[in-house]
Amino acid sequence: MARGVILLAAGGTGGHLFPAEALAHELNERGWSVHLATDDRAERFAGHFPAAAIHPIRSATMGSKNPFALLGAFWKIWRGVRQASAVIARIKPDAVVGFGGYPTLPPLYAATRRKVPTLIHEQNAVMGRANRALAGRVDAIAGGFLPQDTSAAGIKTVMTGNPVRPAVLEAARTAYAASTGEQPFRLLVFGGSQGAQFFSDAVPGAIALLSDAQRKRLVITQQARADDVARVKAAYAALGVAVEVSPFFTDMAARMAAAHLVISRSGASTVSEIAVIGRPALLVPYPYALDHDQAANAAALAAAGGGEVHPQSSLSPQRIAALIGELMDDPDRLTAMAAGAKSAGRPDAARLLADLTEAIASKKTISDFRKGTQA
């Protein structure tokens, strides 16, 4: 028999669902029954989510300034609150944990109205809009990069780090081994659904500028939008470079572990996984992120020596070629960067977040929880 029920709520993107999945695995191992509330975008990610049930909940973004659009969004969110309230009444969770994104608003708001213990986890160094809207109502805040300070949010924040999936923890067991001489050099390039197009446009041109000897060593894995896959493959084929291109890789953690260098955006989950696995990275923050959270996330890894941060506006194909070429020829530097990344990793984040979830479920205060962890 389960110890109780925990309802997780997450927006339907990998950045929100992956840490929720990691917590779900940890809670399941501790004997909890886990349910997931999310939106219909989660279908491709949620197939392996370890939940007793998945509850689609209506929600909407609040980005428009059009008053009619805002009114429609409020109405959808309110309908989602009523949906979520019915789910909560039926499954009777001991706590509700939100992972950001607008689909978390209805479940968390409904839970606070019903006096169910609540916790939000913020993956980024800058709190997202949905979590900001909920921060004043919830019992506790778990931070991937957020500080514990004297601010209204900081006094109930616990630094847990960002949970990573079991596949990432398994990949982290593979030690970094630099590529030297004429050995193959595995380059991993990815950018998420919004951020990949820049890499599709710029990286093949950069590879064309490398020396013949460097190109012969390269084995590239690159994520690209479905519309861009064919042209990216063709560009690499013309250069005679070994490459795999796909809109989505189900084994991304293993590919990251195999990489000698990662070029990516700097979403919170990406930065956390790079750190736990311990791989050198060139991080290119997505320049159109509403809260510039990716730049702050990247800075945290760079401060540990695990990566370099390069604004997209500074990256011509010539500059990218220079960065890749210099690192390919400097395995000692790559090894040092891998060690720096590893030092910033939080492989115990899922355990810490599960501890906090259980504390909130048992109605412990944040101060009591902090005292317990420091004892």
Coordinates of N, CA, C and O in Angstrom, one line a residue, residues 213-339:
A213 N 41.9 17.9 -41.6 CA 42.3 17.0 -40.5 C 41.3 17.0 -39.4 O 40.9 16.0 -38.9
Q214 N 40.8 18.2 -39.1 CA 39.8 18.3 -38.0 C 38.5 17.8 -38.4 O 37.8 17.1 -37.6
R215 N 38.1 18.0 -39.6 CA 36.8 17.5 -40.1 C 36.8 16.0 -40.2 O 35.7 15.4 -39.9
K216 N 37.9 15.4 -40.5 CA 38.0 13.9 -40.6 C 37.8 13.3 -39.2 O 37.3 12.2 -39.1
R217 N 38.1 14.0 -38.2 CA 38.0 13.5 -36.8 C 36.5 13.6 -36.3 O 36.1 12.9 -35.4
L218 N 35.8 14.5 -36.8 CA 34.5 14.9 -36.3 C 33.4 13.8 -36.5 O 33.3 13.2 -37.6
V219 N 32.7 13.5 -35.4 CA 31.4 12.7 -35.4 C 30.4 13.6 -34.7 O 30.5 13.8 -33.5
I220 N 29.4 14.1 -35.5 CA 28.5 15.1 -35.0 C 27.1 14.5 -34.7 O 26.6 13.7 -35.6
T221 N 26.5 14.8 -33.6 CA 25.1 14.6 -33.3 C 24.5 16.0 -33.2 O 24.9 16.8 -32.4
Q222 N 23.5 16.2 -34.0 CA 22.8 17.6 -34.0 C 21.3 17.5 -33.9 O 20.7 16.8 -34.8
Q223 N 20.7 18.2 -33.0 CA 19.3 18.3 -33.0 C 18.9 19.5 -33.9 O 19.5 20.5 -33.9
A224 N 17.8 19.2 -34.7 CA 17.3 20.3 -35.6 C 15.8 20.2 -35.7 O 15.2 19.1 -35.5
R225 N 15.2 21.3 -36.0 CA 13.8 21.3 -36.3 C 13.5 20.4 -37.4 O 14.3 20.2 -38.4
A226 N 12.3 19.8 -37.4 CA 11.9 18.8 -38.5 C 12.1 19.4 -39.9 O 12.6 18.8 -40.8
D227 N 11.8 20.7 -40.0 CA 11.9 21.4 -41.3 C 13.3 21.6 -41.7 O 13.6 21.9 -42.9
D228 N 14.2 21.5 -40.8 CA 15.6 21.8 -41.1 C 16.5 20.5 -41.3 O 17.6 20.6 -41.7
V229 N 16.0 19.4 -40.9 CA 16.8 18.1 -40.9 C 17.4 17.9 -42.2 O 18.6 17.6 -42.3
A230 N 16.6 17.9 -43.3 CA 17.2 17.5 -44.6 C 18.3 18.4 -45.1 O 19.3 18.0 -45.5
R231 N 18.2 19.7 -44.9 CA 19.2 20.7 -45.4 C 20.5 20.6 -44.5 O 21.6 20.7 -45.0
V232 N 20.3 20.3 -43.2 CA 21.4 20.2 -42.3 C 22.2 18.9 -42.7 O 23.4 18.9 -42.8
K233 N 21.5 17.8 -42.9 CA 22.1 16.6 -43.3 C 22.9 16.8 -44.6 O 24.0 16.3 -44.8
A234 N 22.3 17.5 -45.6 CA 22.9 17.7 -46.9 C 24.2 18.5 -46.7 O 25.2 18.3 -47.4
A235 N 24.1 19.5 -45.9 CA 25.3 20.4 -45.7 C 26.5 19.6 -45.1 O 27.6 19.7 -45.6
Y236 N 26.2 18.7 -44.2 CA 27.3 17.9 -43.6 C 27.8 16.8 -44.6 O 29.0 16.5 -44.7
A237 N 26.8 16.3 -45.4 CA 27.2 15.3 -46.4 C 28.1 15.8 -47.4 O 29.1 15.2 -47.9
A238 N 27.9 17.1 -47.8 CA 28.8 17.8 -48.8 C 30.2 17.9 -48.2 O 31.2 18.0 -49.0
L239 N 30.3 18.0 -46.9 CA 31.6 18.1 -46.2 C 32.3 16.8 -45.9 O 33.4 16.8 -45.5
G240 N 31.5 15.7 -46.1 CA 32.1 14.4 -45.8 C 32.2 14.1 -44.3 O 33.0 13.3 -43.9
V241 N 31.3 14.8 -43.5 CA 31.4 14.6 -42.0 C 30.3 13.6 -41.6 O 29.2 13.7 -42.0
A242 N 30.7 12.7 -40.7 CA 29.8 11.8 -40.1 C 28.8 12.5 -39.2 O 29.3 13.3 -38.3
V243 N 27.5 12.3 -39.4 CA 26.6 13.1 -38.6 C 25.3 12.3 -38.4 O 24.9 11.5 -39.3
E244 N 24.6 12.5 -37.3 CA 23.2 12.1 -37.1 C 22.4 13.4 -36.8 O 22.8 14.2 -35.9
V245 N 21.3 13.6 -37.5 CA 20.5 14.8 -37.3 C 19.1 14.3 -37.1 O 18.6 13.5 -37.8
S246 N 18.4 14.9 -36.0 CA 17.1 14.5 -35.7 C 16.4 15.6 -34.9 O 17.1 16.3 -34.2
P247 N 15.1 15.7 -35.0 CA 14.4 16.7 -34.2 C 14.4 16.3 -32.7 O 14.2 17.2 -31.8
F248 N 14.6 15.0 -32.4 CA 14.5 14.6 -31.0 C 15.3 13.3 -30.8 O 15.1 12.4 -31.6
F249 N 16.1 13.3 -29.8 CA 16.9 12.1 -29.4 C 16.4 11.5 -28.1 O 16.4 12.3 -27.1
T250 N 15.9 10.3 -28.1 CA 15.4 9.7 -26.8 C 16.5 9.4 -25.8 O 16.3 9.2 -24.7
D251 N 17.7 9.2 -26.4 CA 18.9 8.8 -25.5 C 19.9 10.0 -25.4 O 21.1 9.8 -25.4
M252 N 19.4 11.2 -25.1 CA 20.2 12.3 -25.1 C 21.3 12.2 -24.0 O 22.4 12.7 -24.1
A253 N 20.9 11.7 -22.8 CA 21.9 11.6 -21.7 C 23.1 10.7 -22.2 O 24.2 11.1 -21.9
A254 N 22.9 9.6 -22.8 CA 24.0 8.8 -23.3 C 24.8 9.5 -24.3 O 26.0 9.4 -24.4
R255 N 24.1 10.2 -25.2 CA 24.9 11.0 -26.2 C 25.7 12.1 -25.6 O 26.8 12.4 -26.0
M256 N 25.2 12.7 -24.5 CA 26.0 13.7 -23.8 C 27.2 13.1 -23.2 O 28.3 13.6 -23.2
A257 N 27.0 11.9 -22.6 CA 28.1 11.2 -21.9 C 29.2 10.8 -22.9 O 30.4 10.8 -22.6
A258 N 28.8 10.6 -24.2 CA 29.8 10.2 -25.2 C 30.5 11.3 -25.8 O 31.5 11.2 -26.5
A259 N 30.0 12.6 -25.6 CA 30.5 13.7 -26.3 C 31.8 14.2 -25.7 O 32.1 14.1 -24.5
H260 N 32.7 14.7 -26.6 CA 33.9 15.4 -26.2 C 33.7 16.9 -26.0 O 34.4 17.6 -25.2
L261 N 32.6 17.4 -26.6 CA 32.3 18.8 -26.5 C 30.8 19.0 -26.8 O 30.3 18.4 -27.7
V262 N 30.1 19.8 -26.0 CA 28.7 20.1 -26.2 C 28.5 21.5 -26.6 O 29.2 22.4 -26.0
I263 N 27.7 21.8 -27.6 CA 27.3 23.2 -27.9 C 25.8 23.2 -27.8 O 25.1 22.4 -28.4
S264 N 25.3 24.1 -26.9 CA 23.8 24.0 -26.6 C 23.3 25.3 -26.1 O 24.1 26.3 -25.8
R265 N 22.0 25.4 -26.0 CA 21.4 26.5 -25.2 C 21.6 26.2 -23.8 O 22.2 25.2 -23.4
S266 N 21.1 27.1 -22.9 CA 21.4 27.0 -21.5 C 20.2 27.0 -20.6 O 20.1 27.7 -19.6
G267 N 19.2 26.2 -21.0 CA 18.0 26.0 -20.2 C 18.5 25.3 -18.9 O 19.5 24.7 -18.9
A268 N 17.7 25.4 -17.9 CA 18.1 24.9 -16.5 C 18.4 23.4 -16.6 O 19.4 23.0 -16.0
S269 N 17.5 22.7 -17.2 CA 17.7 21.2 -17.2 C 19.0 20.9 -18.0 O 19.7 20.0 -17.6
T270 N 19.2 21.6 -19.1 CA 20.4 21.3 -19.9 C 21.6 21.6 -19.1 O 22.6 20.8 -19.1
V271 N 21.7 22.7 -18.4 CA 22.9 23.1 -17.7 C 23.1 22.1 -16.5 O 24.2 21.6 -16.2
S272 N 22.0 21.7 -15.9 CA 22.1 20.7 -14.8 C 22.6 19.4 -15.2 O 23.4 18.7 -14.6
E273 N 22.1 18.9 -16.4 CA 22.5 17.6 -16.9 C 24.0 17.7 -17.4 O 24.7 16.7 -17.1
I274 N 24.4 18.7 -18.0 CA 25.8 18.9 -18.4 C 26.7 18.8 -17.2 O 27.8 18.2 -17.2
A275 N 26.3 19.5 -16.1 CA 27.1 19.5 -14.9 C 27.1 18.1 -14.2 O 28.2 17.7 -13.8
V276 N 26.0 17.4 -14.1 CA 26.0 16.1 -13.4 C 26.8 15.1 -14.2 O 27.6 14.4 -13.6
I277 N 26.7 15.1 -15.5 CA 27.5 14.2 -16.4 C 28.9 14.7 -16.5 O 29.8 13.8 -16.5
G278 N 29.2 16.0 -16.4 CA 30.5 16.5 -16.4 C 31.1 16.6 -17.8 O 32.1 15.9 -18.1
R279 N 30.6 17.5 -18.7 CA 31.1 17.6 -20.0 C 31.4 19.1 -20.3 O 30.6 20.0 -19.9
P280 N 32.4 19.4 -21.0 CA 32.7 20.8 -21.4 C 31.7 21.3 -22.4 O 31.2 20.5 -23.3
A281 N 31.3 22.5 -22.3 CA 30.2 23.1 -23.1 C 30.5 24.5 -23.5 O 31.1 25.3 -22.8
L282 N 30.1 24.8 -24.7 CA 29.9 26.1 -25.2 C 28.4 26.5 -25.1 O 27.6 25.8 -25.9
L283 N 28.1 27.4 -24.3 CA 26.7 27.7 -24.0 C 26.3 28.9 -24.7 O 27.0 30.0 -24.6
V284 N 25.2 28.9 -25.4 CA 24.6 30.0 -26.2 C 23.2 30.3 -25.7 O 22.3 29.7 -26.1
P285 N 23.1 31.2 -24.7 CA 21.8 31.5 -24.1 C 20.8 31.9 -25.2 O 21.1 32.7 -26.1
Y286 N 19.6 31.4 -25.1 CA 18.5 31.8 -26.1 C 18.2 33.2 -25.9 O 17.8 33.7 -24.9
P287 N 18.5 34.1 -26.9 CA 18.4 35.5 -26.7 C 17.0 36.1 -26.6 O 16.8 37.2 -26.1
Y288 N 16.0 35.3 -26.9 CA 14.6 35.8 -26.8 C 13.8 35.3 -25.6 O 12.6 35.4 -25.5
A289 N 14.6 34.6 -24.6 CA 13.9 34.2 -23.4 C 13.4 35.4 -22.7 O 14.0 36.4 -22.5
L290 N 12.1 35.3 -22.2 CA 11.4 36.5 -21.6 C 12.2 37.1 -20.5 O 12.3 38.3 -20.3
D291 N 12.7 36.2 -19.6 CA 13.3 36.7 -18.4 C 14.8 36.6 -18.4 O 15.5 36.8 -17.4
H292 N 15.4 36.3 -19.6 CA 16.9 36.2 -19.7 C 17.4 35.2 -18.7 O 18.6 35.3 -18.3
D293 N 16.6 34.2 -18.4 CA 17.1 33.2 -17.4 C 18.2 32.3 -17.9 O 19.1 31.9 -17.2
Q294 N 18.3 32.1 -19.3 CA 19.3 31.2 -19.8 C 20.7 31.8 -19.6 O 21.7 31.1 -19.3
A295 N 20.8 33.1 -19.7 CA 22.1 33.8 -19.5 C 22.6 33.6 -18.0 O 23.8 33.3 -17.8
A296 N 21.7 33.7 -17.1 CA 22.0 33.5 -15.7 C 22.4 32.0 -15.4 O 23.3 31.7 -14.6
N297 N 21.6 31.1 -16.0 CA 22.0 29.7 -15.8 C 23.4 29.4 -16.3 O 24.2 28.7 -15.7
A298 N 23.7 29.9 -17.5 CA 25.0 29.6 -18.2 C 26.1 30.2 -17.3 O 27.2 29.6 -17.2
A299 N 25.9 31.4 -16.7 CA 26.9 32.0 -15.9 C 27.3 31.1 -14.7 O 28.4 31.1 -14.3
A300 N 26.3 30.4 -14.2 CA 26.5 29.5 -13.0 C 27.5 28.4 -13.4 O 28.4 28.1 -12.6
L301 N 27.4 27.8 -14.5 CA 28.3 26.8 -15.0 C 29.6 27.3 -15.3 O 30.7 26.8 -15.0
A302 N 29.6 28.5 -16.0 CA 30.9 29.1 -16.4 C 31.7 29.5 -15.1 O 33.0 29.4 -15.2
A303 N 31.0 29.9 -14.1 CA 31.8 30.3 -12.8 C 32.5 29.1 -12.2 O 33.5 29.3 -11.6
A304 N 32.0 27.9 -12.5 CA 32.7 26.7 -12.0 C 33.8 26.2 -13.0 O 34.4 25.2 -12.7
G305 N 33.9 26.9 -14.1 CA 34.9 26.5 -15.1 C 34.5 25.4 -16.0 O 35.3 24.8 -16.8
G306 N 33.2 25.1 -16.0 CA 32.7 24.0 -16.8 C 32.2 24.4 -18.2 O 31.9 23.5 -19.0
G307 N 32.2 25.6 -18.5 CA 31.7 26.0 -19.8 C 32.0 27.4 -20.1 O 32.5 28.2 -19.3
E308 N 31.9 27.8 -21.4 CA 32.1 29.2 -21.8 C 30.7 29.7 -22.3 O 29.9 28.9 -22.9
V309 N 30.4 30.9 -22.0 CA 29.1 31.5 -22.4 C 29.4 32.5 -23.6 O 30.3 33.4 -23.5
H310 N 28.7 32.3 -24.7 CA 28.8 33.1 -25.9 C 27.5 33.6 -26.4 O 26.6 32.8 -26.7
P311 N 27.3 34.9 -26.3 CA 26.0 35.5 -26.8 C 25.8 35.1 -28.3 O 26.8 35.1 -29.1
Q312 N 24.6 34.8 -28.7 CA 24.4 34.4 -30.1 C 24.8 35.5 -31.0 O 25.4 35.2 -32.1
S313 N 24.7 36.7 -30.7 CA 25.0 37.8 -31.6 C 26.5 37.9 -31.9 O 26.9 38.5 -32.9
S314 N 27.3 37.2 -31.1 CA 28.8 37.2 -31.3 C 29.3 36.0 -32.1 O 30.5 36.0 -32.4
L315 N 28.4 35.1 -32.5 CA 28.8 33.9 -33.1 C 28.6 33.8 -34.6 O 27.5 33.4 -35.1
S316 N 29.5 34.3 -35.3 CA 29.6 34.1 -36.8 C 30.1 32.7 -37.0 O 30.7 32.1 -36.1
P317 N 29.9 32.1 -38.2 CA 30.5 30.8 -38.5 C 32.0 30.8 -38.3 O 32.6 29.8 -37.8
Q318 N 32.7 31.9 -38.6 CA 34.1 32.0 -38.4 C 34.5 31.9 -36.9 O 35.4 31.2 -36.5
R319 N 33.7 32.6 -36.0 CA 34.0 32.5 -34.6 C 33.7 31.1 -34.0 O 34.5 30.6 -33.2
I320 N 32.6 30.5 -34.5 CA 32.3 29.2 -34.0 C 33.4 28.2 -34.4 O 33.8 27.3 -33.6
A321 N 33.9 28.3 -35.7 CA 35.0 27.5 -36.2 C 36.2 27.6 -35.3 O 36.9 26.6 -34.9
A322 N 36.5 28.9 -35.0 CA 37.7 29.1 -34.1 C 37.6 28.5 -32.7 O 38.5 27.9 -32.2
L323 N 36.4 28.6 -32.1 CA 36.1 28.0 -30.8 C 36.3 26.5 -30.9 O 36.9 25.9 -30.0
I324 N 35.6 25.9 -31.8 CA 35.6 24.4 -31.9 C 37.1 23.9 -32.2 O 37.6 23.0 -31.6
G325 N 37.7 24.6 -33.2 CA 39.0 24.2 -33.6 C 40.0 24.3 -32.5 O 40.9 23.3 -32.3
E326 N 40.0 25.4 -31.7 CA 40.9 25.5 -30.6 C 40.7 24.5 -29.6 O 41.7 23.9 -29.0
L327 N 39.5 24.1 -29.3 CA 39.2 23.1 -28.2 C 39.6 21.7 -28.7 O 40.1 20.9 -27.9
M328 N 39.3 21.4 -30.0 CA 39.7 20.1 -30.5 C 41.2 19.9 -30.4 O 41.6 18.7 -30.1
D329 N 42.0 20.9 -30.5 CA 43.4 20.8 -30.4 C 44.0 21.0 -29.0 O 45.2 21.0 -28.8
D330 N 43.1 21.1 -28.0 CA 43.6 21.3 -26.6 C 42.8 20.4 -25.7 O 42.0 20.8 -24.9
P331 N 43.1 19.1 -25.7 CA 42.4 18.1 -24.9 C 42.6 18.4 -23.4 O 41.7 18.1 -22.6
D332 N 43.7 18.9 -23.0 CA 43.9 19.2 -21.6 C 42.9 20.2 -21.1 O 42.4 20.1 -20.0
R333 N 42.7 21.2 -21.9 CA 41.7 22.3 -21.5 C 40.3 21.7 -21.5 O 39.5 22.0 -20.5
L334 N 39.9 20.8 -22.4 CA 38.6 20.2 -22.4 C 38.5 19.3 -21.1 O 37.4 19.3 -20.5
T335 N 39.5 18.6 -20.8 CA 39.5 17.8 -19.6 C 39.3 18.6 -18.3 O 38.5 18.2 -17.4
A336 N 39.9 19.8 -18.2 CA 39.8 20.7 -17.1 C 38.3 21.2 -17.1 O 37.7 21.4 -16.0
M337 N 37.8 21.6 -18.2 CA 36.4 22.0 -18.3 C 35.4 21.0 -17.8 O 34.5 21.2 -17.1
A338 N 35.7 19.7 -18.2 CA 34.8 18.6 -17.8 C 34.8 18.5 -16.3 O 33.8 18.3 -15.7
A339 N 36.0 18.6 -15.7 CA 36.1 18.5 -14.2 C 35.4 19.7 -13.6 O 34.7 19.5 -12.5

